[in-house]
Amino acid sequence: MKMLINSPETVVADALRGVAAAHPELNVDVERRVVVRRDAREGGRVGLVSGGGSGHEPLHAGFVGYGMLSAACPGDVFTSPVPDQMLRAA
């Protein structure tokens, strides 16, 4: 069977690197697993952060953008992100 991932150990980081390459309007911190709109810190807006388990990429990161999420935090495969990730994104 063919695999669509390079390695189970690096699948989340690989997906985040792909998001960063495809979307220059986003800040992607691969190490901390946070995806944030570059203009998210501009005043006058309420930020909206979401997250969830990885394994269905680009699920949460795919919703970061104008009129949608301000940030997303992907967790490990089928595991929610930890609270520290959510705080970093806020």
Short mmCIF file of C-alpha atoms in Angstrom, two decimals:
data_model
loop_
_atom_site.label_atom_id
_atom_site.label_comp_id
_atom_site.label_asym_id
_atom_site.label_seq_id
_atom_site.Cartn_x
_atom_site.Cartn_y
_atom_site.Cartn_z
CA MET A 1 0.00 0.00 0.00
CA LYS A 2 1.27 3.50 -0.83
CA MET A 3 1.63 6.03 1.95
CA LEU A 4 0.83 9.72 1.53
CA ILE A 5 3.05 10.68 4.45
CA ASN A 6 6.82 10.67 4.81
CA SER A 7 6.87 9.39 8.38
CA PRO A 8 4.28 9.08 11.18
CA GLU A 9 6.71 10.85 13.50
CA THR A 10 6.98 13.94 11.28
CA VAL A 11 3.53 14.09 9.68
CA VAL A 12 2.33 17.14 11.67
CA ALA A 13 5.53 19.13 11.08
CA ASP A 14 5.50 18.18 7.39
CA ALA A 15 1.89 19.35 7.03
CA LEU A 16 2.67 22.64 8.77
CA ARG A 17 5.66 23.24 6.50
CA GLY A 18 3.34 22.69 3.55
CA VAL A 19 0.84 25.22 4.91
CA ALA A 20 3.68 27.73 5.39
CA ALA A 21 4.91 27.21 1.82
CA ALA A 22 1.43 27.56 0.32
CA HIS A 23 0.21 30.49 2.43
CA PRO A 24 2.65 33.37 2.90
CA GLU A 25 -0.12 35.38 4.60
CA LEU A 26 0.16 33.06 7.62
CA ASN A 27 2.78 32.82 10.35
CA VAL A 28 3.49 29.15 10.95
CA ASP A 29 5.51 28.09 13.98
CA VAL A 30 6.30 24.44 13.26
CA GLU A 31 8.06 23.82 16.56
CA ARG A 32 5.20 25.18 18.70
CA ARG A 33 2.52 23.97 16.25
CA VAL A 34 0.71 27.26 15.85
CA VAL A 35 -0.71 28.84 12.68
CA VAL A 36 -1.66 32.54 12.97
CA ARG A 37 -2.83 35.16 10.48
CA ARG A 38 -0.10 37.77 9.97
CA ASP A 39 -2.63 40.56 10.57
CA ALA A 40 -4.26 38.90 13.60
CA ARG A 41 -2.73 41.36 16.08
CA GLU A 42 -4.28 44.42 14.43
CA GLY A 43 -6.69 46.19 16.76
CA GLY A 44 -10.45 46.28 16.61
CA ARG A 45 -11.05 42.57 16.15
CA VAL A 46 -11.96 39.62 18.27
CA GLY A 47 -9.59 36.72 17.70
CA LEU A 48 -10.94 33.24 17.12
CA VAL A 49 -8.67 30.26 17.82
CA SER A 50 -9.46 26.61 17.16
CA GLY A 51 -7.58 23.37 17.25
CA GLY A 52 -7.87 19.64 17.29
CA GLY A 53 -6.14 16.42 16.51
CA SER A 54 -4.04 16.11 13.39
CA GLY A 55 -4.52 13.38 10.85
CA HIS A 56 -7.04 15.10 8.60
CA GLU A 57 -4.83 17.89 7.25
CA PRO A 58 -5.17 20.72 6.54
CA LEU A 59 -8.25 20.65 8.74
CA HIS A 60 -7.84 23.43 11.33
CA ALA A 61 -5.00 25.32 9.63
CA GLY A 62 -7.10 25.35 6.46
CA PHE A 63 -9.69 27.54 8.19
CA VAL A 64 -7.21 30.28 9.16
CA GLY A 65 -7.81 33.35 7.02
CA TYR A 66 -9.90 36.45 6.39
CA GLY A 67 -13.43 36.03 7.76
CA MET A 68 -12.51 32.75 9.41
CA LEU A 69 -10.10 31.73 12.18
CA SER A 70 -7.37 34.01 13.52
CA ALA A 71 -5.25 31.04 14.54
CA ALA A 72 -5.20 27.25 14.72
CA CYS A 73 -3.31 24.78 16.87
CA PRO A 74 -2.93 21.25 15.53
CA GLY A 75 -2.32 18.57 18.13
CA ASP A 76 -0.69 15.22 17.62
CA VAL A 77 -2.46 12.71 15.39
CA PHE A 78 -5.98 12.20 16.79
CA THR A 79 -5.01 14.16 19.93
CA SER A 80 -6.15 17.64 20.93
CA PRO A 81 -3.60 20.43 21.29
CA VAL A 82 -2.32 21.25 24.76
CA PRO A 83 -3.49 24.44 26.54
CA ASP A 84 -0.06 26.06 26.13
CA GLN A 85 -0.45 25.91 22.34
CA MET A 86 -3.81 27.65 22.54
CA LEU A 87 -2.38 30.38 24.77
CA ARG A 88 0.53 30.98 22.37
CA ALA A 89 -1.91 31.44 19.52
CA ALA A 90 -4.18 33.85 21.40
#
